[in-house]
């Protein structure tokens, strides 16, 4: 059996082909373009503040540019073009008439009734031969007849006659539907036939060559080289190489800023070129600010900037320091670039953090984390954390340092002072107005300071930590903003500081799909969200970073370090959500994106005596106990392992914590022997041995059959010496409502 190929001459199937191919591309692209973004920056609440920084228009412009990049404009255009093409194909399908298809029927060809007898067929055929035979019939030009058409017609008549009278031909007709027997297999191609005509063939070949030889290799090459030029941290490989060359074991935050300026992303985004005049302008402003503040860049970093040979990098580094010092460059273009360099430097800093983890050095890692804080808050390294509050300027800090340098070391220290003193130190010296003071205090009272209540190690289902076991570090903390009234902070329930094991066989609790026994009861809404596969954890407010040209969701990192050799023992675990809201729910909320969020704090306005400025009332924190979990493998050898546990927030300066914690690892045989000894029960009271034991012990109760040993040893038990001393507890009774715990060091 042969096969023939035919094209869609009538354009009947061509629209179906285009519709299907276009739909396969358009539908996924449309879903990707319209799918709502689930980034925390788009769903989290915000710290309530009416503060407007200098150059607010430039910062807002940068944020609008970022949002335009996130709008997926190219995908939307592709989806629109695809849907228009699909609509055009549907129109063609509806309006195009299908050609009439006739089934080969010998009775219709002979012009007799179906089921006529053979005699009637022969008699009718004989009559037709007298008039329809080519020898008897002449072409009629009026009917557009030709000799060939007459011959073809008589051939069909003859086939129809034989299909009804000749046995062999009749067999073919009855079995194959045609007197000639089995026909060739035809394959239809859903393309118009005009594309293969001689006149259009060369254009079709050119189109195929352009698609296969140019467009396809270009797209594949662009995708391939685009992926190969980036690292897993989404930075350029050339930038990663330069960061690696700039990495040092003694890096501080200032050194990190200098290393970040080597990234090639700055040249691609800012399109910088050699411009000695602009570099000199930035440097002159920077040196002047250095002389006024006497903090920030070290002498080594300042000399490195002034002696740098690469003009592009020199300008980038100058812009970074100008951003950190909040220097007005008196040039709209330079000021715009100044606010653009920080969001570019932030992912480069995250790549530097990965390099620090590869070397497992604690100091460079902490320096990189602190550099992130300074980039987001736009304050130079070594300066007072109070600068991240609205209206606190270097001049205000210098005056406060003259009064008491201790109060400027952290936001907590300043907020621990009575409000009357804080107001007298600022407003009383004409450093800021009363509304500005309350505005800054409102922001300070919303900063998410994490107070560690306790931290301990555990192995699920076991009383001891054995060598090589899979252990968990449980950190219990509360978010208590600086300046929170100690009377409004509820005491911690001891049960909330425990972490009971889930019941045996409760796989959902083991995998974290629901709250474990002893935790806060899950609400109906949370159950519904959990059943639908959602996350019931709550986002804290976005970072208050008025100078940072991006929305940023705070990230807390917990890691363990060896205090002896300065090495990272357990890599950081990142946390961006908590188990409970940070602020209490309110009936009113003026935050633009938090009207339905459970963490929206109360926002009310209060006028000053002049009545010209309004400011926000401090929201009330929940002070709920939050639980952070880290899971890793225990050391392979038994012994006591002391660690420094660091809790670092990447968005705020001076809100970090560090406590000492010890992990006691027992030998597996020792743990088994202790458990076996405890499982040996006393004689049962209903046996003779039990009665004799009761008489000997003075009638004391004997242990009944079926008693269970406790799942964990608490600190109050007499045999606590045998348990693993792995808890690093922080004293919850601090000297002030904002001080850190007894064994907690402020970073």
XYZ file of C-alpha atoms in Angstrom:
747
model
C 0.000 0.000 0.000
C 1.403 3.349 -1.052
C 0.790 6.662 0.679
C 0.029 10.091 -0.720
C 0.513 13.473 0.899
C -1.979 16.253 0.382
C -2.084 19.794 1.684
C -5.077 21.639 3.056
C -6.112 23.294 -0.182
C -9.347 24.689 1.224
C -7.804 25.983 4.497
C -10.094 23.746 6.519
C -7.635 22.213 8.997
C -4.922 24.857 9.029
C -6.675 27.010 11.719
C -6.995 23.967 13.997
C -3.255 23.376 13.782
C -2.380 27.009 14.585
C -4.981 27.119 17.382
C -3.542 24.079 19.162
C 0.101 25.136 18.807
C -0.657 28.685 19.971
C -2.764 27.449 22.883
C 0.015 25.150 24.127
C 2.247 28.234 24.459
C -0.294 30.905 25.392
C -2.126 29.167 28.257
C 0.977 28.451 30.420
C 2.385 31.918 29.705
C -0.929 33.504 30.711
C -1.029 31.514 33.959
C 2.539 32.532 34.766
C 1.798 36.194 34.020
C -1.431 36.368 36.035
C -0.346 34.169 38.935
C -0.168 36.389 42.046
C 3.271 36.766 43.567
C 3.718 35.116 46.941
C 6.871 36.953 47.953
C 6.839 38.018 51.591
C 7.497 41.592 50.486
C 4.101 41.617 48.733
C 2.052 40.066 51.548
C 3.650 41.159 54.835
C 2.347 44.041 56.993
C 4.368 47.183 57.508
C 5.699 49.149 60.435
C 3.439 52.157 60.808
C 5.259 55.424 60.306
C 4.645 58.752 58.583
C 8.359 59.495 58.270
C 9.453 60.807 54.872
C 13.205 60.704 54.193
C 15.203 63.129 52.129
C 15.065 62.403 48.397
C 11.861 60.456 48.894
C 11.023 60.935 45.215
C 14.268 59.273 44.083
C 13.752 56.329 46.420
C 10.144 55.930 45.264
C 11.342 56.025 41.650
C 13.740 53.145 42.309
C 10.980 51.126 43.926
C 8.674 51.768 40.968
C 11.382 50.581 38.575
C 11.712 47.361 40.568
C 7.955 46.800 40.525
C 7.899 47.328 36.774
C 10.472 44.554 36.417
C 8.276 42.300 38.525
C 5.163 42.952 36.444
C 6.193 40.435 33.765
C 5.484 42.835 30.907
C 7.039 40.574 28.267
C 4.925 37.643 29.360
C 1.795 39.771 29.319
C 2.538 40.966 25.773
C 3.215 37.393 24.653
C -0.045 36.231 26.226
C -2.037 39.021 24.544
C -0.557 38.230 21.121
C -1.263 34.536 21.668
C -4.900 35.116 22.593
C -5.376 37.392 19.583
C -3.955 34.681 17.313
C -6.229 32.079 18.891
C -9.245 34.357 18.417
C -8.360 34.801 14.732
C -8.095 31.040 14.254
C -11.456 30.504 15.947
C -12.978 33.058 13.574
C -11.577 31.183 10.576
C -12.876 27.879 11.913
C -16.369 29.302 12.309
C -16.508 31.129 8.976
C -14.713 28.609 6.716
C -17.104 26.231 4.949
C -16.087 22.607 4.761
C -15.971 21.149 1.204
C -18.696 18.628 0.362
C -17.398 15.058 0.524
C -19.236 12.427 -1.591
C -19.078 8.708 -1.021
C -18.503 6.684 -4.190
C -21.924 5.184 -4.975
C -22.424 3.208 -8.253
C -26.209 3.615 -8.171
C -25.875 7.423 -8.049
C -23.357 7.370 -10.892
C -25.671 5.252 -13.087
C -28.666 7.318 -12.028
C -30.853 4.396 -10.912
C -32.510 3.474 -7.662
C -30.563 1.674 -4.978
C -31.372 -2.043 -4.947
C -32.254 -2.303 -8.632
C -31.981 -5.780 -10.145
C -29.142 -6.822 -12.387
C -31.445 -6.872 -15.403
C -32.543 -3.323 -14.747
C -28.919 -2.267 -14.346
C -27.892 -3.860 -17.662
C -30.880 -2.362 -19.498
C -30.104 1.118 -18.086
C -26.409 0.824 -18.940
C -27.248 -0.132 -22.520
C -29.406 2.978 -22.876
C -26.634 5.179 -21.438
C -24.115 3.756 -23.932
C -26.239 5.036 -26.759
C -26.038 8.622 -25.513
C -23.128 8.928 -23.028
C -20.443 6.937 -24.825
C -17.590 9.166 -26.048
C -18.175 7.956 -29.580
C -21.792 9.076 -29.387
C -21.372 12.306 -27.422
C -19.778 15.534 -28.506
C -18.370 18.225 -26.174
C -20.725 21.087 -25.413
C -18.829 24.361 -24.902
C -21.856 25.922 -23.265
C -21.610 23.386 -20.463
C -17.818 23.698 -20.296
C -17.423 20.097 -21.436
C -14.273 18.704 -22.985
C -13.423 15.393 -24.559
C -11.381 14.459 -21.498
C -14.240 15.150 -19.123
C -16.556 13.000 -21.291
C -14.039 10.136 -21.242
C -13.612 10.439 -17.454
C -17.355 10.386 -16.959
C -17.759 7.244 -19.060
C -14.931 5.538 -17.149
C -16.825 6.174 -13.914
C -20.034 4.849 -15.459
C -18.241 1.698 -16.586
C -16.750 1.183 -13.087
C -20.149 1.617 -11.523
C -21.698 -0.900 -13.948
C -18.991 -3.492 -13.311
C -19.194 -2.945 -9.529
C -22.813 -4.096 -9.731
C -22.471 -6.895 -12.319
C -18.895 -8.259 -12.441
C -18.117 -10.646 -9.563
C -14.478 -9.582 -9.051
C -15.171 -5.874 -9.229
C -18.252 -6.324 -7.075
C -16.100 -8.067 -4.443
C -13.682 -5.137 -4.364
C -16.538 -2.662 -3.999
C -18.209 -4.595 -1.192
C -14.998 -5.147 0.775
C -12.962 -1.980 0.077
C -15.634 0.513 -0.967
C -14.112 1.006 -4.421
C -14.141 -1.085 -7.606
C -10.361 -0.800 -7.964
C -9.818 -2.507 -4.610
C -7.750 -1.197 -1.711
C -6.852 2.438 -2.209
C -3.623 4.207 -1.227
C -3.325 5.716 2.302
C -3.593 9.497 2.187
C -1.926 11.755 4.757
C -3.222 15.272 5.084
C -0.939 18.121 6.146
C -2.711 20.990 7.881
C -0.922 23.661 5.866
C -2.198 25.575 2.871
C -1.001 24.261 -0.456
C 0.197 27.690 -1.608
C 3.269 27.419 0.602
C 4.752 24.680 -1.615
C 4.102 26.263 -4.932
C 7.112 27.065 -7.042
C 6.696 30.792 -6.490
C 6.615 30.549 -2.688
C 8.937 27.595 -2.122
C 12.081 29.687 -1.773
C 10.457 31.862 0.869
C 9.427 28.792 2.840
C 12.979 27.489 2.704
C 14.284 30.826 3.921
C 11.814 30.765 6.803
C 12.862 27.240 7.787
C 16.516 28.253 7.608
C 15.888 31.322 9.766
C 14.028 29.310 12.410
C 16.344 26.285 12.528
C 19.696 27.864 11.774
C 19.324 31.270 13.435
C 16.426 31.643 15.886
C 16.673 28.251 17.602
C 20.478 28.322 18.179
C 20.195 31.932 19.294
C 17.531 31.163 21.902
C 19.295 28.034 23.168
C 22.636 29.825 23.312
C 21.162 32.808 25.105
C 19.550 30.533 27.703
C 22.674 28.409 28.121
C 25.162 31.245 28.456
C 22.692 33.130 30.639
C 22.655 30.269 33.121
C 26.380 29.630 32.887
C 27.291 33.226 33.677
C 25.436 33.128 37.019
C 26.232 31.283 40.215
C 23.691 29.556 42.440
C 23.480 32.819 44.396
C 22.273 34.554 41.191
C 25.326 36.763 40.783
C 27.761 36.944 37.884
C 30.581 34.431 37.942
C 33.027 37.255 37.303
C 31.673 39.040 40.385
C 31.963 35.870 42.466
C 35.605 35.540 41.386
C 36.342 39.124 42.441
C 34.559 38.644 45.773
C 36.647 35.540 46.378
C 39.810 37.511 45.704
C 38.654 40.193 48.143
C 37.753 37.738 50.925
C 39.939 37.844 54.037
C 39.688 36.128 57.386
C 39.859 39.468 59.226
C 37.116 41.216 57.270
C 35.036 43.718 59.176
C 31.830 45.417 58.009
C 33.795 48.214 56.332
C 35.977 45.696 54.525
C 32.857 43.906 53.311
C 31.548 47.165 51.802
C 34.855 47.582 49.987
C 34.771 44.023 48.651
C 31.202 44.405 47.377
C 32.183 47.353 45.179
C 34.058 44.954 42.854
C 30.826 43.395 41.526
C 30.247 43.666 37.786
C 26.509 44.048 38.388
C 27.092 47.724 39.126
C 28.485 48.370 35.653
C 25.600 46.513 33.983
C 22.872 48.249 35.999
C 24.321 51.732 36.294
C 26.171 51.705 32.950
C 29.019 53.592 34.581
C 31.993 54.834 32.643
C 35.215 56.617 33.368
C 34.323 59.965 34.842
C 37.004 61.509 37.020
C 34.903 64.568 37.730
C 31.968 62.691 39.275
C 34.310 60.393 41.239
C 36.130 63.401 42.665
C 32.833 65.037 43.568
C 31.682 61.979 45.469
C 35.033 61.598 47.222
C 35.180 65.227 48.315
C 31.707 64.999 49.856
C 32.637 61.733 51.512
C 35.887 62.986 53.039
C 34.055 65.991 54.457
C 31.458 63.732 56.083
C 34.258 61.560 57.483
C 35.862 64.527 59.150
C 32.564 65.625 60.685
C 31.473 62.240 62.069
C 34.898 60.705 62.769
C 33.346 57.256 62.304
C 32.734 54.802 59.506
C 35.584 53.966 57.142
C 38.832 53.039 58.754
C 42.013 54.786 57.712
C 42.954 51.752 55.639
C 39.618 51.753 53.797
C 39.802 55.511 53.203
C 43.261 55.204 51.701
C 42.079 52.271 49.607
C 39.306 54.407 48.145
C 41.535 57.367 47.360
C 44.336 55.213 45.882
C 42.119 52.885 43.845
C 43.198 52.661 40.197
C 39.912 51.362 38.768
C 37.836 54.503 38.218
C 34.555 52.577 37.879
C 35.030 50.696 41.126
C 36.250 53.858 42.797
C 33.021 55.612 41.870
C 30.873 52.641 43.009
C 32.636 52.469 46.366
C 32.211 56.206 46.795
C 28.496 55.929 46.043
C 28.148 53.100 48.578
C 29.759 55.145 51.326
C 27.751 58.209 50.305
C 24.589 56.130 50.666
C 25.635 54.854 54.102
C 26.450 58.392 55.300
C 23.254 59.762 53.673
C 25.249 62.468 51.918
C 23.417 64.839 49.618
C 25.570 64.854 46.471
C 23.735 67.884 45.020
C 23.414 66.055 41.699
C 20.102 64.325 40.787
C 21.813 61.674 38.673
C 24.422 60.851 41.311
C 21.814 60.831 44.069
C 19.707 58.426 42.039
C 22.686 56.131 41.540
C 23.477 56.427 45.236
C 20.139 54.833 46.141
C 20.472 52.234 43.402
C 23.801 50.750 44.534
C 22.523 49.361 47.870
C 19.945 46.909 46.381
C 22.639 45.748 43.945
C 25.150 45.226 46.757
C 22.726 43.216 48.913
C 22.708 39.980 46.790
C 26.462 40.314 46.366
C 26.734 40.356 50.150
C 24.633 37.181 50.356
C 27.112 35.503 47.993
C 29.942 36.673 50.251
C 28.116 35.049 53.172
C 28.155 31.750 51.285
C 31.917 32.110 50.793
C 32.369 32.812 54.492
C 30.426 29.652 55.292
C 32.663 27.677 52.938
C 35.665 28.811 55.009
C 33.591 28.350 58.225
C 35.018 31.510 59.777
C 32.768 33.233 62.300
C 34.131 36.800 62.136
C 33.776 37.333 58.354
C 30.305 35.782 58.478
C 29.167 38.129 61.237
C 30.789 41.057 59.429
C 28.792 40.187 56.306
C 25.562 39.950 58.315
C 26.273 43.323 59.897
C 26.992 44.805 56.463
C 23.492 43.711 55.395
C 22.041 45.563 58.362
C 23.939 48.725 57.469
C 22.936 48.520 53.807
C 19.244 48.221 54.661
C 19.295 50.947 57.310
C 21.710 53.245 55.435
C 24.028 53.891 58.368
C 27.828 53.496 58.279
C 29.579 50.679 60.188
C 30.674 51.652 63.680
C 28.004 54.299 64.099
C 25.239 54.356 66.691
C 22.209 52.088 66.056
C 20.013 55.076 66.972
C 20.639 56.420 63.466
C 18.148 53.893 62.097
C 15.368 55.799 63.897
C 13.687 58.755 62.166
C 15.137 62.226 62.871
C 18.226 60.857 64.676
C 21.189 62.506 62.947
C 24.934 62.402 63.676
C 24.507 65.751 65.437
C 21.900 64.257 67.799
C 24.160 61.286 68.470
C 27.136 63.499 69.332
C 25.074 65.455 71.862
C 23.761 62.244 73.455
C 27.278 60.810 73.663
C 28.421 63.881 75.561
C 25.675 63.233 78.125
C 26.113 59.448 78.417
C 27.871 57.372 75.748
C 26.162 54.199 77.013
C 22.707 55.315 75.864
C 23.813 55.461 72.207
C 25.193 51.922 72.051
C 21.824 50.371 71.186
C 18.184 51.238 70.707
C 17.392 49.094 73.751
C 19.650 51.162 75.982
C 18.084 54.432 74.895
C 14.522 53.115 75.141
C 15.225 51.763 78.638
C 15.437 55.340 79.874
C 12.264 56.985 81.149
C 10.356 58.893 78.489
C 10.891 62.153 80.333
C 14.676 61.782 80.078
C 14.550 60.760 76.438
C 12.394 63.767 75.642
C 14.606 66.092 77.673
C 17.790 64.859 75.967
C 16.339 65.457 72.487
C 13.488 67.960 72.491
C 14.858 69.884 75.455
C 18.068 70.639 73.572
C 16.226 71.635 70.378
C 17.598 68.616 68.528
C 14.136 67.653 67.274
C 10.573 68.788 67.711
C 8.073 67.051 69.943
C 6.140 65.449 67.037
C 9.437 64.235 65.550
C 10.382 62.737 68.896
C 7.129 60.798 69.182
C 7.420 59.682 65.573
C 10.880 58.221 66.205
C 9.749 56.618 69.462
C 6.801 55.013 67.651
C 9.161 53.383 65.153
C 11.522 52.244 67.920
C 8.605 50.622 69.756
C 7.832 48.547 66.652
C 11.321 47.139 66.030
C 11.174 43.321 66.361
C 13.755 42.670 69.060
C 13.982 38.909 69.708
C 14.525 38.131 73.393
C 15.757 34.571 73.906
C 13.933 32.852 76.757
C 15.617 29.452 76.532
C 17.499 27.232 74.119
C 18.220 23.529 74.408
C 19.105 20.426 72.418
C 16.929 17.345 72.159
C 16.494 14.096 70.259
C 12.890 13.250 69.470
C 11.770 10.233 71.483
C 15.040 9.969 73.444
C 16.242 11.191 76.824
C 19.896 11.421 75.877
C 21.882 12.822 73.002
C 24.023 10.048 71.614
C 26.941 10.313 69.210
C 25.846 10.673 65.610
C 22.139 11.041 66.434
C 19.824 13.456 64.652
C 19.251 16.271 67.135
C 17.212 19.454 67.239
C 18.158 22.839 68.632
C 14.992 24.382 70.072
C 15.070 28.153 70.572
C 12.223 29.738 72.521
C 12.037 33.505 72.157
C 9.624 36.411 72.366
C 9.451 39.489 70.139
C 9.504 42.377 72.619
C 10.147 45.758 70.986
C 12.460 48.183 72.782
C 10.692 50.415 75.280
C 7.856 47.978 75.980
C 6.457 48.599 79.447
C 7.530 45.780 81.759
C 4.084 45.779 83.360
C 2.498 44.935 79.993
C 4.834 41.976 79.367
C 3.053 38.824 80.589
C 5.095 36.204 82.424
C 6.155 33.168 80.462
C 4.229 29.978 81.148
C 6.723 27.211 81.911
C 4.808 24.823 79.634
C 5.467 27.130 76.677
C 9.208 26.751 77.218
C 8.983 22.969 76.889
C 8.963 20.973 73.686
C 7.096 17.691 74.321
C 7.550 14.836 71.914
C 4.606 13.965 69.658
C 2.592 10.871 70.386
C 3.847 7.619 68.951
C 2.665 7.158 65.381
C 1.695 10.810 64.938
C 3.456 11.316 61.611
C 1.792 14.680 60.966
C 3.318 16.155 64.121
C 6.699 14.567 63.397
C 6.768 16.213 59.982
C 5.473 19.540 61.297
C 2.132 19.425 59.508
C 0.220 20.279 62.682
C 0.854 21.566 66.178
C 2.356 19.069 68.565
C 0.761 18.058 71.790
C 1.116 20.790 74.338
C 1.326 23.603 71.791
C -1.265 26.283 71.345
C -4.541 24.923 70.042
C -5.039 25.328 66.311
C -7.940 27.535 65.307
C -10.541 26.527 62.744
C -9.073 28.945 60.202
C -5.606 27.484 60.724
C -6.948 23.954 60.343
C -8.614 24.901 57.082
C -5.422 26.531 55.819
C -3.373 23.510 56.859
C -5.752 21.119 55.157
C -5.439 23.148 51.971
C -1.658 22.875 52.134
C -1.113 26.481 53.286
C 1.335 27.864 55.814
C -0.221 28.940 59.125
C 2.873 30.831 60.275
C 2.698 34.610 60.536
C 4.926 37.155 58.857
C 6.456 39.947 60.915
C 6.230 43.509 59.549
C 8.523 44.494 56.722
C 11.766 46.162 57.697
C 11.517 49.867 58.412
C 14.090 51.020 55.876
C 13.033 54.381 54.434
C 16.341 54.879 52.580
C 16.545 51.364 51.086
C 14.990 51.373 47.600
C 13.396 47.946 48.011
C 10.807 46.347 50.259
C 12.564 43.830 52.484
C 11.201 41.133 54.762
C 13.443 40.597 57.828
C 15.297 37.316 58.088
C 16.578 35.849 61.364
C 19.521 33.473 61.227
C 20.586 31.102 63.977
C 23.933 29.322 63.911
C 26.378 27.709 66.331
C 30.032 28.719 66.534
C 33.004 27.268 68.351
C 34.254 29.993 70.717
C 37.748 28.481 70.898
C 38.798 28.505 67.241
C 36.296 31.005 65.828
C 34.753 28.498 63.420
C 31.128 27.953 62.460
C 30.085 24.556 63.813
C 26.489 24.441 62.540
C 25.585 26.512 59.442
C 22.872 29.159 59.812
C 19.191 28.301 59.645
C 16.989 31.099 58.279
C 13.569 32.074 59.642
C 11.209 34.644 58.122
C 7.928 33.647 59.782
C 6.769 32.977 63.339
C 4.177 30.777 65.000
C 2.148 33.687 66.381
C 1.541 37.335 65.442
C 4.087 39.891 66.594
C 1.502 42.613 67.290
C -2.017 42.337 68.587
C -4.962 42.445 66.236
C -6.808 45.717 66.006
C -10.203 46.806 64.823
C -8.704 49.661 62.808
C -5.712 49.758 60.539
C -4.512 52.470 58.221
C -1.677 50.446 56.790
C -2.301 50.174 53.043
C -1.467 46.497 52.749
C -2.502 45.088 56.115
C -6.245 45.556 56.325
C -6.804 41.813 56.528
C -3.555 40.766 58.152
C -3.659 39.315 61.672
C -0.481 41.200 62.497
C -1.757 44.660 61.693
C -1.018 46.867 64.723
C -3.254 49.611 65.934
C -2.672 52.888 64.159
C -4.195 56.068 65.518
C -3.220 59.657 65.091
C -2.435 62.099 67.859
C -1.846 65.787 67.357
C 0.882 67.777 68.961
C 0.252 71.007 70.849
C 0.822 72.975 67.692
C -1.641 70.736 65.899
C 0.474 70.736 62.706
C 1.834 67.170 62.665
C 0.238 63.828 63.425
C 2.065 60.740 64.581
C 1.235 57.111 65.273
C 0.462 55.521 68.583
C 2.747 52.675 69.615
C 1.181 49.307 68.736
C 0.960 46.644 71.418
C 3.116 43.533 71.014
C 1.702 40.093 71.725
C 4.863 38.912 73.565
C 3.942 35.398 72.432
C 6.523 32.645 72.741
C 7.928 31.793 69.312
C 9.716 28.536 68.548
C 12.656 28.180 66.174
C 13.940 24.717 65.272
C 17.224 23.589 63.798
C 17.960 19.977 62.925
C 21.432 18.580 62.393
C 23.616 15.627 63.293
C 25.357 15.305 66.648
C 29.166 15.013 66.863
C 30.550 11.496 66.383
C 32.312 11.487 69.759
C 30.885 11.730 73.258
C 31.716 14.690 75.455
C 30.659 18.232 76.334
C 30.634 20.664 73.416
C 30.345 24.371 74.289
C 28.973 26.672 71.592
C 28.108 30.300 71.035
C 24.591 30.490 69.665
C 24.169 33.572 67.480
C 20.753 35.000 66.625
C 21.169 37.657 63.920
C 18.561 39.770 62.140
C 19.644 40.995 58.713
C 17.513 44.167 58.796
C 18.253 46.031 62.042
C 21.466 47.124 63.728
C 22.021 46.192 67.372
C 19.157 43.706 67.771
C 21.360 40.588 67.655
C 21.885 38.163 70.517
C 24.528 35.638 71.498
C 24.301 33.090 74.322
C 26.496 30.254 75.543
C 25.036 26.781 75.199
C 26.555 23.345 75.845
C 25.745 20.051 74.163
C 26.417 16.928 76.244
C 26.803 13.898 73.993
C 26.608 10.479 75.679
C 27.900 7.161 74.468
C 25.151 4.944 73.053
C 26.017 2.042 75.412
C 25.868 4.306 78.452
C 22.441 5.588 77.490
C 21.134 2.059 76.940
C 22.426 0.905 80.339
C 20.741 3.809 82.126
C 17.448 3.063 80.393
C 17.658 -0.646 81.219
C 18.262 0.108 84.901
C 15.252 2.373 85.040
C 13.066 -0.226 83.340
C 13.689 -2.758 86.194
C 10.472 -2.472 88.177
C 9.814 -3.224 91.832
C 7.885 -6.432 92.779
C 4.158 -6.146 92.187
C 2.095 -5.616 95.318
C -0.227 -8.561 94.628
C 2.654 -11.084 94.812
C 4.305 -12.587 97.893
C 7.569 -10.855 97.077
C 5.714 -7.584 96.785
C 4.039 -7.988 100.205
C 7.355 -8.840 101.858
C 8.959 -5.805 100.219
C 6.123 -3.600 101.498
C 6.611 -4.875 105.060
C 10.366 -4.346 104.798
C 10.002 -0.765 103.529
C 7.409 0.183 106.076
C 4.344 -0.286 103.922
C 5.512 1.964 101.088
C 3.755 1.625 97.799
C 5.328 -0.607 95.241
C 5.472 0.159 91.596
C 2.514 -1.262 89.755
C 2.805 -3.127 86.527
C 2.446 -1.006 83.414
C 4.194 2.121 84.717
C 5.836 4.242 82.037
C 9.108 6.032 82.362
C 9.052 9.740 81.653
C 9.878 10.811 78.127
C 12.243 13.527 79.305
C 14.096 14.461 82.477
C 13.292 17.890 83.876
C 15.621 20.057 85.892
C 13.696 19.459 89.125
C 14.181 15.668 89.184
C 16.661 14.173 91.645
C 18.450 12.122 88.999
C 19.099 15.086 86.757
C 22.824 14.360 86.957
C 22.260 11.427 84.641
C 20.401 13.522 82.103
C 21.980 15.507 79.304
C 22.733 19.037 80.480
C 22.040 20.648 77.126
C 19.880 23.638 78.022
C 21.123 27.178 77.714
C 18.438 29.080 79.626
C 18.183 32.829 79.664
C 16.968 34.561 82.806
C 13.577 36.028 82.049
C 13.772 38.458 85.000
C 15.974 41.128 83.465
C 16.911 44.388 85.076
C 14.789 46.374 82.630
C 12.106 45.710 80.142
C 14.526 45.964 77.230
C 17.718 44.474 78.628
C 18.938 41.179 77.253
C 18.949 37.991 79.248
C 21.550 37.234 81.901
C 23.839 35.205 79.681
C 22.967 36.992 76.463
C 25.546 39.263 74.851
C 24.489 42.121 72.642
C 26.205 42.129 69.298
